Structure formats: C-alpha cells, structure tokens
Short mmCIF file of C-alpha atoms and ligand atoms in Angstrom, two decimals:
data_model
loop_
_atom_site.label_atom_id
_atom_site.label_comp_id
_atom_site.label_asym_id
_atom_site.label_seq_id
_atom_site.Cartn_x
_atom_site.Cartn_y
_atom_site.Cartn_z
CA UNK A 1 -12.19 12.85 28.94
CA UNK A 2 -9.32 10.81 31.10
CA UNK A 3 -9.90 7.48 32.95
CA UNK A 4 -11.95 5.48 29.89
CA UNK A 5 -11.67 2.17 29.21
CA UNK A 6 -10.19 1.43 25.75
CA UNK A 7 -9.42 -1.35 23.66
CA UNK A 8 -6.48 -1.00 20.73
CA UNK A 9 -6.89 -3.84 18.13
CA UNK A 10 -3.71 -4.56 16.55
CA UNK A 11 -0.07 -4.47 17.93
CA UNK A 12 1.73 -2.74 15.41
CA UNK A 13 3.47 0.80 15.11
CA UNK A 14 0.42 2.03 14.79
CA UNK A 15 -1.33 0.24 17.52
CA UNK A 16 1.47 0.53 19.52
CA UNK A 17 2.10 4.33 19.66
CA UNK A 18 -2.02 4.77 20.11
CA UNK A 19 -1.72 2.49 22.94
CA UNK A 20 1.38 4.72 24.79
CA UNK A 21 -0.29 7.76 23.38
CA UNK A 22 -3.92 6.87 25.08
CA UNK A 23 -2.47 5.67 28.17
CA UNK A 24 -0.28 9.27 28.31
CA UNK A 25 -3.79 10.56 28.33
CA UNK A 26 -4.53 8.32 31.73
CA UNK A 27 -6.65 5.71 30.58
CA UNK A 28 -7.24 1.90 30.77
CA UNK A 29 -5.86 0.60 27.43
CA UNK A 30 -5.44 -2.95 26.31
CA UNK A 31 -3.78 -3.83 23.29
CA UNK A 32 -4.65 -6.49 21.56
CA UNK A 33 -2.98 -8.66 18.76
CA UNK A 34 -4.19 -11.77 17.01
CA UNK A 35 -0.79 -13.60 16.80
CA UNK A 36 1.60 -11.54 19.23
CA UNK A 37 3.39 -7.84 18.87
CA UNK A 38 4.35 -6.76 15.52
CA UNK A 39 3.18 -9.31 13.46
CA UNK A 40 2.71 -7.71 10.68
CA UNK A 41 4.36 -5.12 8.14
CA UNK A 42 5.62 -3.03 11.17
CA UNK A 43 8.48 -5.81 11.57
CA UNK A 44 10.23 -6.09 8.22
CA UNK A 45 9.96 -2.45 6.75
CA UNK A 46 12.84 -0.21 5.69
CA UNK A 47 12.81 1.83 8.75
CA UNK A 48 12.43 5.50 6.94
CA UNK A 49 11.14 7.92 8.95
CA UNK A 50 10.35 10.22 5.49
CA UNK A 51 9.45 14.00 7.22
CA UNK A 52 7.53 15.97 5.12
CA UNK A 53 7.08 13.25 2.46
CA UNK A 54 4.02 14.09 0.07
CA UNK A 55 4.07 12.03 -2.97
CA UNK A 56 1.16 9.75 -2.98
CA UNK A 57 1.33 6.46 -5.26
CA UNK A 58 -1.46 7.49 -7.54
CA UNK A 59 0.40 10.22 -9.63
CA UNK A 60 -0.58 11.48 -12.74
CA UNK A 61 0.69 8.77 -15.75
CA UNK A 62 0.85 5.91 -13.37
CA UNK A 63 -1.37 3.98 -15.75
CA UNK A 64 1.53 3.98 -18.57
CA UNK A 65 4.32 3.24 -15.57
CA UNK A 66 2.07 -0.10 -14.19
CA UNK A 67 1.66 -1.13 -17.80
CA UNK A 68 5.39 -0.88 -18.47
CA UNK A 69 6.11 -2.87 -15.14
CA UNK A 70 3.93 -5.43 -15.29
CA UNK A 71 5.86 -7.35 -18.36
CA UNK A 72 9.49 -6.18 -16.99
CA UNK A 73 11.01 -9.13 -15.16
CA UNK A 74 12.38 -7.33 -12.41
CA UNK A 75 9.44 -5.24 -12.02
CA UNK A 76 8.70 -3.64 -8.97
CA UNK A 77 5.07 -3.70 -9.44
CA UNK A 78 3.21 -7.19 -9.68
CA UNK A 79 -0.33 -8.22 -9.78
CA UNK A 80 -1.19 -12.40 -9.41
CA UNK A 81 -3.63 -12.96 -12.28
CA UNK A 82 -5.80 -15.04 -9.60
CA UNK A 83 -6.37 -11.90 -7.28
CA UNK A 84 -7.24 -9.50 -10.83
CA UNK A 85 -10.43 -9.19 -10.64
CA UNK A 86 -10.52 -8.67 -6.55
CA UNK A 87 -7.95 -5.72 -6.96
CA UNK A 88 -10.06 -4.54 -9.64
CA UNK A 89 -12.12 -2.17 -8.38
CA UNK A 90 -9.25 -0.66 -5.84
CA UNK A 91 -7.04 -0.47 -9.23
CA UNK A 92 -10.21 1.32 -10.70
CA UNK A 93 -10.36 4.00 -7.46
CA UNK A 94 -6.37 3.99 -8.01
CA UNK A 95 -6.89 5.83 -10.85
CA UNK A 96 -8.91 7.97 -10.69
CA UNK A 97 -6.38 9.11 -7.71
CA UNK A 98 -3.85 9.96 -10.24
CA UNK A 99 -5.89 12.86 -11.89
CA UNK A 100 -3.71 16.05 -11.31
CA UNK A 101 -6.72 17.70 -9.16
CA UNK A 102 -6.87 14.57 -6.84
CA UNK A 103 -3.30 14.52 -6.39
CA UNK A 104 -2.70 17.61 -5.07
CA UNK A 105 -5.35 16.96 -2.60
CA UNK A 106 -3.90 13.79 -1.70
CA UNK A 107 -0.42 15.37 -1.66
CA UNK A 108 -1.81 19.00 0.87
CA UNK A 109 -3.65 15.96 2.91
CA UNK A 110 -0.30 13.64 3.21
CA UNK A 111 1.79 16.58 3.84
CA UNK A 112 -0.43 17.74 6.77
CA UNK A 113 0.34 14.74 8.30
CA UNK A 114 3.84 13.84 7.26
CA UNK A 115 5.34 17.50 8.37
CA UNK A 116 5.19 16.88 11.80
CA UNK A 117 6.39 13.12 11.72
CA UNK A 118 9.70 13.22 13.21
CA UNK A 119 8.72 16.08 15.79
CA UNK A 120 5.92 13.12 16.77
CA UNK A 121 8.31 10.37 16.99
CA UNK A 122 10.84 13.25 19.58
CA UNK A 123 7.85 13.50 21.14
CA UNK A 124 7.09 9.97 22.08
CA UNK A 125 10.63 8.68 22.41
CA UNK A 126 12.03 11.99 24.76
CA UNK A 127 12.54 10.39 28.38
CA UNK A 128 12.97 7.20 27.37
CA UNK A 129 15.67 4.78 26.14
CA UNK A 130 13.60 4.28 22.73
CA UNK A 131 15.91 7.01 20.90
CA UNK A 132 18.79 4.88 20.94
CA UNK A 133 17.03 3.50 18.11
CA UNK A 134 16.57 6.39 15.75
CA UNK A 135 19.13 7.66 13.84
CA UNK A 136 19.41 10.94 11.80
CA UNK A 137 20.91 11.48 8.57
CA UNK A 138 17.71 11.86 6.49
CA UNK A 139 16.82 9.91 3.03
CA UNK A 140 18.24 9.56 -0.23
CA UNK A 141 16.80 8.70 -3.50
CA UNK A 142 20.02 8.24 -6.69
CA UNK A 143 19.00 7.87 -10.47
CA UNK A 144 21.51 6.69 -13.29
CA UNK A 145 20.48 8.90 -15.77
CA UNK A 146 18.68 12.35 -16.64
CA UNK A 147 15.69 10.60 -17.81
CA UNK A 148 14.74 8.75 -14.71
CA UNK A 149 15.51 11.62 -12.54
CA UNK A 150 13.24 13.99 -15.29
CA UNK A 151 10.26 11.30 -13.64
CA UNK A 152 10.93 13.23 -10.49
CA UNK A 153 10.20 16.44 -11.74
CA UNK A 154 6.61 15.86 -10.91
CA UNK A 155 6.29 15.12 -7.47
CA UNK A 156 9.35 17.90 -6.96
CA UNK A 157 6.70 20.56 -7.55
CA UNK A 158 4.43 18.72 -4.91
CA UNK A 159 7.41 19.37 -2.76
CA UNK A 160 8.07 22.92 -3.70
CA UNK A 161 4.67 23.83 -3.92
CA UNK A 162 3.98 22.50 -0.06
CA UNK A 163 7.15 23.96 1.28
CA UNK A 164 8.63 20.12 1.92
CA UNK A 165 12.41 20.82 1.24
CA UNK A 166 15.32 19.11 -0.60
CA UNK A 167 18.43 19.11 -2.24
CA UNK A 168 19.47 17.82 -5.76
CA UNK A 169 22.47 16.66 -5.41
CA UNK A 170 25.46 15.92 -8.62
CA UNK A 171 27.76 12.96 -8.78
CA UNK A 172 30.29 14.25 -6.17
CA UNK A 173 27.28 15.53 -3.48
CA UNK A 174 26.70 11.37 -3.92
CA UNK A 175 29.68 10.05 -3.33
CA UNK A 176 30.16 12.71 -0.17
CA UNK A 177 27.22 11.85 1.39
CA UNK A 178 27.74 7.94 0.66
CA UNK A 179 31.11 7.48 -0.66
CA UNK A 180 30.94 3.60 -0.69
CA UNK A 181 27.70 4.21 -3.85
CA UNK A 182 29.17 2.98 -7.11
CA UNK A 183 29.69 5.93 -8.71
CA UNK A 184 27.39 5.62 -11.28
CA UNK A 185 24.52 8.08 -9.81
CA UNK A 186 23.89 10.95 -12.12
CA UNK A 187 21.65 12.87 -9.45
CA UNK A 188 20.48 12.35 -6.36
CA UNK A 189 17.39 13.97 -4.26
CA UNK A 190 17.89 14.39 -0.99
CA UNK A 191 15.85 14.97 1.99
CA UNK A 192 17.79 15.92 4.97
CA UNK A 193 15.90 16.23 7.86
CA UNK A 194 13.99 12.53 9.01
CA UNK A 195 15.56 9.78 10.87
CA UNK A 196 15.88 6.18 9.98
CA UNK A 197 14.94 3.36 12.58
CA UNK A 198 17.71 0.60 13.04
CA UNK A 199 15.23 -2.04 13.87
CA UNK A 200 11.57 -1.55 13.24
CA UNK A 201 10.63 -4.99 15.33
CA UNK A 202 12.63 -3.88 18.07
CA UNK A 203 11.01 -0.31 18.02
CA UNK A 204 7.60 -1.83 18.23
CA UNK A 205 7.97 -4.40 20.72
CA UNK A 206 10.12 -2.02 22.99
CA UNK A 207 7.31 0.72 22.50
CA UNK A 208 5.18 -2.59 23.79
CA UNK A 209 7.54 -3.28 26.80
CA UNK A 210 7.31 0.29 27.72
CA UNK A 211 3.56 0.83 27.96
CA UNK A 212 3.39 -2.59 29.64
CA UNK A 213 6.26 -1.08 31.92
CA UNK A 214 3.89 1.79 32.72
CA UNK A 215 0.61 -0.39 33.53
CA UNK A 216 -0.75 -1.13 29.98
CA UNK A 217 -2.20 -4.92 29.09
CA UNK A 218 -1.40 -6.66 26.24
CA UNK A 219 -3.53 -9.87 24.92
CA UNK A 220 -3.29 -12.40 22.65
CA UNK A 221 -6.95 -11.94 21.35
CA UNK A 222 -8.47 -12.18 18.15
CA UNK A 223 -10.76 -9.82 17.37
CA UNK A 224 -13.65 -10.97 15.30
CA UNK A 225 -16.94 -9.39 16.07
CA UNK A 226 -17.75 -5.98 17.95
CA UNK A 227 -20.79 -5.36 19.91
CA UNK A 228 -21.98 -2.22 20.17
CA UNK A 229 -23.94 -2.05 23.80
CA UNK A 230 -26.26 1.03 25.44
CA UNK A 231 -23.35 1.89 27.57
CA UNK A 232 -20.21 0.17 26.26
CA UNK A 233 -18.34 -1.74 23.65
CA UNK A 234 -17.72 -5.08 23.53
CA UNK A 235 -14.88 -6.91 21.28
CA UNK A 236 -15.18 -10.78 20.85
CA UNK A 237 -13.26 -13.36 19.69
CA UNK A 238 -14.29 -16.91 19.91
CA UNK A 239 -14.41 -17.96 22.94
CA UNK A 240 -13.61 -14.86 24.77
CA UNK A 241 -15.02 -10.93 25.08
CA UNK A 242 -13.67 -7.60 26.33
CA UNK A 243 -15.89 -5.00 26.83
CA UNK A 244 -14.33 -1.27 26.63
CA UNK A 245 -15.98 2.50 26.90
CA UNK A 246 -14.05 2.65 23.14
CA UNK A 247 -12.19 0.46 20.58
CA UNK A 248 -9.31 1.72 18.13
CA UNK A 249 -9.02 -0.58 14.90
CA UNK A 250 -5.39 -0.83 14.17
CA UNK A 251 -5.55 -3.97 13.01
CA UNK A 252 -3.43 -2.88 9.73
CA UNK A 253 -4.42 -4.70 6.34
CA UNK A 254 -6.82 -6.54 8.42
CA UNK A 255 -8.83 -3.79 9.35
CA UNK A 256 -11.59 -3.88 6.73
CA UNK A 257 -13.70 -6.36 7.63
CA UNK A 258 -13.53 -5.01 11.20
CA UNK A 259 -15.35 -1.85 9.91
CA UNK A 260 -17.33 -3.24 7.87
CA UNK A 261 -19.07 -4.44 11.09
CA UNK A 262 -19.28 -1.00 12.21
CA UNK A 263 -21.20 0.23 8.87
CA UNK A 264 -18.45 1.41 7.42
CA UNK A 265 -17.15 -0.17 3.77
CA UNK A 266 -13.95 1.11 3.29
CA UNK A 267 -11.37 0.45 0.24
CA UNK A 268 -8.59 -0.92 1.54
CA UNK A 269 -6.07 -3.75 0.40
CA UNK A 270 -2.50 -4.83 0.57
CA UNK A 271 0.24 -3.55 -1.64
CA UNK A 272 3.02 -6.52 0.08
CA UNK A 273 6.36 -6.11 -0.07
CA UNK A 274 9.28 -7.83 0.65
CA UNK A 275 12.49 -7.64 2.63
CA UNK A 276 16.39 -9.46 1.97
CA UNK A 277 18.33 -9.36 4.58
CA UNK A 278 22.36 -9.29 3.97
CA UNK A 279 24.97 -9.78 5.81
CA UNK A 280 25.90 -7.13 9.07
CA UNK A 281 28.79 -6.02 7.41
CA UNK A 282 27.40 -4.50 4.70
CA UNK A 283 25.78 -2.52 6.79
CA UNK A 284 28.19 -0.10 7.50
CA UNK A 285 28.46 0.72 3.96
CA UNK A 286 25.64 3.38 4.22
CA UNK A 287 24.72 6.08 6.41
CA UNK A 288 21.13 6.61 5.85
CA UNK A 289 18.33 4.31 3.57
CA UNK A 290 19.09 5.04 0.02
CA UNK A 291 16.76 4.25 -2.63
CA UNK A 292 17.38 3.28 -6.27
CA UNK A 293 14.92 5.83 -8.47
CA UNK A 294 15.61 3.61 -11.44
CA UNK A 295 14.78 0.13 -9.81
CA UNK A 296 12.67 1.02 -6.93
CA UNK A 297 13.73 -0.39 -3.75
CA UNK A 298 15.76 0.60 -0.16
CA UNK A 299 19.02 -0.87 1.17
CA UNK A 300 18.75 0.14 4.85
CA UNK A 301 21.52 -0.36 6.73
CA UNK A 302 20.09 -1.70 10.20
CA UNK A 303 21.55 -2.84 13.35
CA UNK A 304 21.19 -6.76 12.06
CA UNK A 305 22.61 -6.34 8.48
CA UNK A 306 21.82 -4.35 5.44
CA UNK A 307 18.18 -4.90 4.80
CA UNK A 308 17.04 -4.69 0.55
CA UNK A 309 13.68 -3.63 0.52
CA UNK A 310 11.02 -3.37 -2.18
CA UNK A 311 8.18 -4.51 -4.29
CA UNK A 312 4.59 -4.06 -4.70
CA UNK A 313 3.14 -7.18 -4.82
CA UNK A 314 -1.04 -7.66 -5.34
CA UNK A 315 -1.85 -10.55 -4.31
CA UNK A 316 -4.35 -10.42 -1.40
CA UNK A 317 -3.86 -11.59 2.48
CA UNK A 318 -3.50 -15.02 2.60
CA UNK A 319 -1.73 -16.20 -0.57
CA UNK A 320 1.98 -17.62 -0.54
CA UNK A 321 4.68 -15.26 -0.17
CA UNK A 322 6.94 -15.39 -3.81
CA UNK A 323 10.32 -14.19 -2.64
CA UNK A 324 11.55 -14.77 -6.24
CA UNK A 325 10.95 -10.76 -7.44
CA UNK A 326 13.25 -9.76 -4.03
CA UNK A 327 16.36 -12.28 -4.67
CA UNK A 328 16.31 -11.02 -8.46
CA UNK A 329 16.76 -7.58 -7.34
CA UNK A 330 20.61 -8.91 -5.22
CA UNK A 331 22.66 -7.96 -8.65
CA UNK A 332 21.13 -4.93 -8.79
CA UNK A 333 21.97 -4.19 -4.91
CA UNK A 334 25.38 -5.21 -5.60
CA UNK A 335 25.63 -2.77 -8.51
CA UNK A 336 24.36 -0.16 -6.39
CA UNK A 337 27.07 -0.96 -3.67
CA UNK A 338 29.42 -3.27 -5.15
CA UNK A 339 31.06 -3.69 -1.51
CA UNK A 340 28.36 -5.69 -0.48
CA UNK A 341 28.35 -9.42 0.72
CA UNK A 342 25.34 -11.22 -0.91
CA UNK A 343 24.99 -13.95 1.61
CA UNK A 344 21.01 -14.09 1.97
CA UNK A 345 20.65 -14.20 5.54
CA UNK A 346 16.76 -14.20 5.71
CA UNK A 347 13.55 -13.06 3.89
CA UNK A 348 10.53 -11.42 4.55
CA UNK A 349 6.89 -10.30 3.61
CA UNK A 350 4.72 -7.87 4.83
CA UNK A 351 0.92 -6.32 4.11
CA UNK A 352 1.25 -2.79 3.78
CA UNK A 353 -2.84 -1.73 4.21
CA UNK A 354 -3.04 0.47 1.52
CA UNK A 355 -6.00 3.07 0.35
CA UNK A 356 -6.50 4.21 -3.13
CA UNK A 357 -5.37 8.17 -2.17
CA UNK A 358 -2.51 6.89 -0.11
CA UNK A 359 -4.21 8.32 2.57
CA UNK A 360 -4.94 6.59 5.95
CA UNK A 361 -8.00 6.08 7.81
CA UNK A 362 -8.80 8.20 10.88
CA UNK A 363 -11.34 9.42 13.68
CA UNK A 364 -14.68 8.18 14.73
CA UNK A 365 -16.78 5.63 12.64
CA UNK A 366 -19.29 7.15 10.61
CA UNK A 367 -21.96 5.25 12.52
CA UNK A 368 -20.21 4.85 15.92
CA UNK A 369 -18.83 7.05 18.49
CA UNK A 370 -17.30 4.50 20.40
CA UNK A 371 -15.46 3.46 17.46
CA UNK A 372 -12.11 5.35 15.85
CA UNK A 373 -10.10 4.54 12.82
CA UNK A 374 -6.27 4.39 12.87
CA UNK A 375 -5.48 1.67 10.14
CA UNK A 376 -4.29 2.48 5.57
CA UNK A 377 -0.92 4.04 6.45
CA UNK A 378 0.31 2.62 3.51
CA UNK A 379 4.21 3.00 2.67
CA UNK A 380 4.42 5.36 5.62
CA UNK A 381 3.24 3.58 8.87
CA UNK A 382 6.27 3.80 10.49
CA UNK A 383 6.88 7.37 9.77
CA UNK A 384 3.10 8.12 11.06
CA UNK A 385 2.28 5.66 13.77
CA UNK A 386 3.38 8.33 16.35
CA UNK A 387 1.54 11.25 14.58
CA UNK A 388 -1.62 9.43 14.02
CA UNK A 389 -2.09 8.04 17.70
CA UNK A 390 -1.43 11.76 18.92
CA UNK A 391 -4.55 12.20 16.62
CA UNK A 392 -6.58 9.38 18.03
CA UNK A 393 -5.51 10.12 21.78
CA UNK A 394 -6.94 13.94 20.91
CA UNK A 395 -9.93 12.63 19.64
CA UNK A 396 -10.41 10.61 22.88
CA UNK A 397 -9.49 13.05 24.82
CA UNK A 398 -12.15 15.39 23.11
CA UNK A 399 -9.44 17.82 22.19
CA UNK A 400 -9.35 19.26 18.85
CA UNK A 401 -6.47 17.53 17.10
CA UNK A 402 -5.65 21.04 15.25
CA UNK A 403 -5.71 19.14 11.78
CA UNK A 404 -8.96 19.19 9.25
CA UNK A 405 -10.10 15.57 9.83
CA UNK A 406 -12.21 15.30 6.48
CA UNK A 407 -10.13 14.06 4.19
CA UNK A 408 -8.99 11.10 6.51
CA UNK A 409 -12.93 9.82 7.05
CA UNK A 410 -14.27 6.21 6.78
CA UNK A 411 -16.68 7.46 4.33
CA UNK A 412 -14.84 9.61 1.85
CA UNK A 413 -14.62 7.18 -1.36
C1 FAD B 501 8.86 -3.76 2.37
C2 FAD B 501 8.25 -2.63 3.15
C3 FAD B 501 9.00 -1.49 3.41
C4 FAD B 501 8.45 -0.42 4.12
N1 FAD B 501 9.23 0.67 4.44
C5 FAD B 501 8.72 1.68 5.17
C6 FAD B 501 9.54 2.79 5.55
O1 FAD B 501 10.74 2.85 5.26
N2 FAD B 501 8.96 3.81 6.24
C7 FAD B 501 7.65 3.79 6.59
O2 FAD B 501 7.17 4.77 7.19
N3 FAD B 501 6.85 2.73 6.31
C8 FAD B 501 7.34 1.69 5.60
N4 FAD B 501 6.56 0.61 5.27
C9 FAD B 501 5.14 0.63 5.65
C10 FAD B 501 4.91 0.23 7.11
O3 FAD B 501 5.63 -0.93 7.41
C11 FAD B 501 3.42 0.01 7.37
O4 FAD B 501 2.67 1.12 6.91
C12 FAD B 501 3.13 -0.15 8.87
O5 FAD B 501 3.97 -1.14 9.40
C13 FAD B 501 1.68 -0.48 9.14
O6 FAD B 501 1.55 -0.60 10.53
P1 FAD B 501 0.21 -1.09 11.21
O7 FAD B 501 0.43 -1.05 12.68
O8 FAD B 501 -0.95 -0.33 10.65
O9 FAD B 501 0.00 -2.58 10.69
P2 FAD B 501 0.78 -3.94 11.05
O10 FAD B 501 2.18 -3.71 11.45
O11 FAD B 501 0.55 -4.86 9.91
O12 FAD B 501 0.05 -4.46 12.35
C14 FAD B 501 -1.28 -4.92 12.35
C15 FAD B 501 -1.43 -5.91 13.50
O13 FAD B 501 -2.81 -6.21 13.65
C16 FAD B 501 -2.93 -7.57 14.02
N5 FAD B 501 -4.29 -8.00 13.69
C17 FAD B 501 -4.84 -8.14 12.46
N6 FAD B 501 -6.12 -8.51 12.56
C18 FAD B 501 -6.40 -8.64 13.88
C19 FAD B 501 -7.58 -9.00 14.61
N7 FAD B 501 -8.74 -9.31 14.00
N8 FAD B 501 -7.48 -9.03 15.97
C20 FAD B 501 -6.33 -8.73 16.60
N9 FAD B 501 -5.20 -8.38 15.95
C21 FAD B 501 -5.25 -8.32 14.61
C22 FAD B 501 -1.85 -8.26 13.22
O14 FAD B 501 -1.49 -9.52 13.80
C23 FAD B 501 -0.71 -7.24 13.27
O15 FAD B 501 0.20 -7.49 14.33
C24 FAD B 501 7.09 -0.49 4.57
C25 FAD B 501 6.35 -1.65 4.34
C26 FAD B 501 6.91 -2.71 3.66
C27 FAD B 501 6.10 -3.96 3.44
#
C-alpha cells in the first residue's frame, strides 16, 4: 500500500536507506534522529561493503579465542569489568551461537542477506551522484603465518559450502594486489567482488540530502515513548509527538528499549569499536580495506586519510570512550605498511548494535503491525543498510520481500 504516513527513527545507514527506500515506494516519511544525521556507528566505520560475507562472530571455539584475548595487551577483544555482569547473559546467548549447528544457520541466514548487498547498494545509488562514493576493488584479509591463516579454514567451508567465492592468494598475489604491504604476508584471502565506501559520513548524510532533495523531512526528535492508537501511531518525545500510519526503529544500539515498549525484549548490545585516523597521504598506499588476520583490524584508505579500524570493546552505551587499545595498535599499522605517516589526525568510537547470532532484527513487531524492525546489523550495517530497507519498504508495501523472514524475528531468542 503507497501514500502512508511513516516515521523512521534513527538517521543512520540504516535509517537512511529505509527512509529513500520507503519514500521510492511514494509515501510520507520522516526521519528522525535524536542528535542530528549519522550520529552514530554509521560515521566512523571502515567503509567495507563485504558481498557475500557469511561468517558470524559466534564460531565454533570462540570461547578459547575470548579467553586468550582478554589478558593479551593489544587484544582486540575487551570487556570493562564494571559492565560483566550486564554483558553476561548476551555473552551466555553468544555461546551458545558458536555450536557448529547454530552456526551454519546463522551463516545460510547472513548469507541470504549479504549476497545481494552490493547489487542493493547499485540499486539505490544508479541515477544519482551517490556512486562517486563507492569504489570497487573488493576486500582483503593477510596472515603472517600458516597457523593464523589454518584459523580460517573454518569459516572457508561456510564460504564454500554457501557458494560465497574467494581466492587464496601467496606472497607475490599480495604484493600484486597491494604492492606497498610489507612483505611479510604468508597468505592472503581475498574476496573480489564488493566495493569499499570512501566516506561513510558523507554517504549517509548525502543519502539524507537526497531524500530531503526529493520531499522527505528530517527532525531533530527524540524518540522516547510510542503510542499505539485505534487508527495510528504516535512517537513522543518530551515535549513534542508525531503521529504516523507506521514507525521503523532504526535507532541502532539504541533500539532496545524502543521495543521493549512494543512487547518485544530483544538481546541486543554494543560491541564498540574504534577508529584512528592517519594522515591523507597514506592513503594512497592501498587500493581496497585490508585487514590484518593476525591482529584484527582494517586500514581503509578513505578520501580524508587512511582510517585504522578495530576493536571490540564491551562496555555498554554511555561509558567513556578508552582510545588507548586503538593508538597501541599504530606500530602494528606501520608494520603492516611501513610507508605510513603516523601523525594521529583524529579518533573515534562507535556502537555497533550487535545480536548474539550476528543476525539483525527485521519485519513487523511481534505484537504490532504498525511497528517494523530494522536495527542489530552488527559489523555489517553499512554493507546491509540498502538491502534491509528494500526489505522493510516490501514489507510496507505488502509485497513479499522474496526472503524467509523467520530467522530475522523480534522473538527468535
Ligand atoms: C570500528 C567499526 C568499523 C566498522 N566497519 C564496517 C565495515 O567496514 N562495513 C560494514 O558493513 N559495517 C561496518 N561497521 C558496522 C556499521 O558501522 C554499523 O553496523 C552501522 O553503522 C549501524 O547503522 P545503524 O543505522 O543501525 O546505526 P547508527 O549509525 O548507530 O545510527 C543510529 C541512529 O539512531 C539515533 N537514535 C538513537 N536513539 C534514538 C532515539 N530514541 N530517537 C531518535 N534517534 C535515535 C542515533 O542518534 C543514531 O544517529 C563498523 C563499525 C565500527 C564501530
């Protein structure tokens, strides 16, 4: 049904492409974020657009791997003893994720959505200048030795056994593909197709510009309680209320409590993460985002410098951001790509809103058809935000969104 009323909570990529993607569809949306467009993890990412990725977190042996990281000192994985026993129970749910029969679930359910990610992002970027910002060359992941590329041998059979293709590369396919890589890369696993986005903020706020462009609204509005009426829905904030025919929560890592309202208790928390940004000229040392296998985290060349991703960090929504873990990791950048110039220009945190299957949340509230779920896309929002509002706008629409919606529901855990 065209022409309804609609109300997107949250001005990320996620909110962002459901807004363009509902209003494609010819209805009323408003968009609406708390503290402005992109506020949240959508800004700082590494800008991957990861096609046909399928490896959730929870993989079978994670428990030894968190163990091991949690005493390292430049860890990739860190829990604040004060948050312990509220990440408990998610860490509990974790897993039992990581048993081989859940994984493959969570990997066929990923997959479904991740196959048709960069086709989605063609989709919502043809006609307009938006694909200036997207860049192919696909996505690299390097390991020093045979042992920590043997870790990978794991989620390769995800890979081969859903069809999602790669290439192992040797030493010299490295240095071809990235010859500035200190050649100390004893494999590399390669994923060709996928694009990379040069500037995730930009992205989102020019996807913003352009629905605004084509009639949308967009309000600083806080959403804090929804109504549910006989005939409508009504979103309030303090002072204020906006009353729609539907809502989308978007909302990210906020979008919990949000459902919660709704009837619907949902598992979700923040794995943050952290960004370094170096200098611009380093950025023209890579191609494509290349990940360290051995040490976990992205450089990203992007159009303001070369960005140094990484960490998962559990430590809630509101605590202090410890950009200690992220400026420990520069040596190990400049080992990587011994070119580089390791003049911190800024640094960053964001809350990826993570689920315990690394699956998002999606489609109607349990309790509420005037309610849908777009919100948990974990370490892939940017690579789904397109993909999942075509989803929403379907559901909307009350067209069948030609993917099996059960493993994405509110009420699944
Ligand atoms: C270091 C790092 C690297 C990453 N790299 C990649 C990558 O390479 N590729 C990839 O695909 N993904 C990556 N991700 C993940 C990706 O960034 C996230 O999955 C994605 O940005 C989530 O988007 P979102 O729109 O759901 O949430 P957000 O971008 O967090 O947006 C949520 C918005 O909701 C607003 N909001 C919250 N509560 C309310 C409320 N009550 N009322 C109104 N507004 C509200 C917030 O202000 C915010 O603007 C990375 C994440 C991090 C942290």
């Amino acid at each position: 049904m065209s022409g309804q009323n609609v109300v997107v909570i949250g001005a990320g990529i996620v909110g962002a492409s459901t807004a363009l993607a509902l209003q494609r569809d010819g209805h009323q949306v408003i968009l609406i974020d708390r503290e402005g467009p992109c506020a949240g993890a959508s800004f700082g990412n590494a800008g991957a657009i990861v096609n046909e990725s399928c490896a959730p977190t929870a993989m079978p042996g994670i428990v030894f791997d968190v163990f091991r990281m949690i005493g390292r000192p430049l860890s990739p994985f860190t829990i604040r003893l004060s948050y312990l026993p509220r990440a408990l129970p998610w860490m509990l749910r974790f897993l039992n994720e990581s048993r081989r029969s859940r994984v493959n679930a969570n990997a066929k359910n990923l997959h479904a959505l991740t196959k048709v990610a960069e086709k989605s992002w063609r989709r919502l970027t043809s006609g307009t200048d938006l694909g200036d910002l997207l860049r192919p060359g696909g996505w690299l992941k390097v390991y020093e030795s045979d042992k920590s590329f043997a870790g990978t041998a794991f989620a390769r059979s995800l890979m081969d056994e859903l069809g999602a293709p790669y290439e192992i590369l040797d030493p010299a396919g490295i240095q071809e593909l990235e010859p500035h890589l200190a050649p100390i890369y004893a494999h590399g696993l390669f994923v060709r197709e996928g694009l990379m986005i040069s500037d995730p903020g930009r992205m989102t706020n020019e996807m913003i510009e352009l629905f605004l462009s084509r009639g949308g609204r967009l309000q600083k509005f806080t959403a804090e309680r929804l109504e549910i009426g006989a005939d409508n829905i009504v979103v309030h904030d303090r002072s204020d209320s906006l009353a729609a025919d539907k809502v989308v929560i978007a909302a990210g890592a906020w979008s919990r409590k949000l459902a919660a309202q709704i009837g619907d208790r949902v598992p979700l928390d923040t794995e943050r993460g952290y960004h370094l940004m170096l200098p611009a000229s380093s950025s023209a040392l890579l191609e494509r985002p290349v990940m360290s296998g051995d040490h976990s985290f992205v450089l990203s060349p992007m159009d303001e410098g070369l960005r140094l991703a990484s960490q998962v960090e559990f430590a809630g929504l509101t605590a202090a951001p410890n950009y200690s873990r992220i400026r420990s990791l520069v040596p190990a950048a400049m080992r990587m790509l011994p070119a580089i110039s390791t003049k911190e220009q800024s640094v960053w945190m964001g809350c990826r809103p993570s689920l315990p299957d690394s699956l998002p949340v999606l489609g109607y509230a349990t309790k509420c058809d005037r309610v849908l779920y777009s919100f948990g896309h974990q370490h892939l929002g940017m690579t789904l935000g397109p993909r999942t509002a075509q989803i929403t706008a379907d559901l909307v629409a009350g067209r069948d969104p030609q993917i099996d919606m059960r493993p994405y529901r509110a009420d699944r855990f």
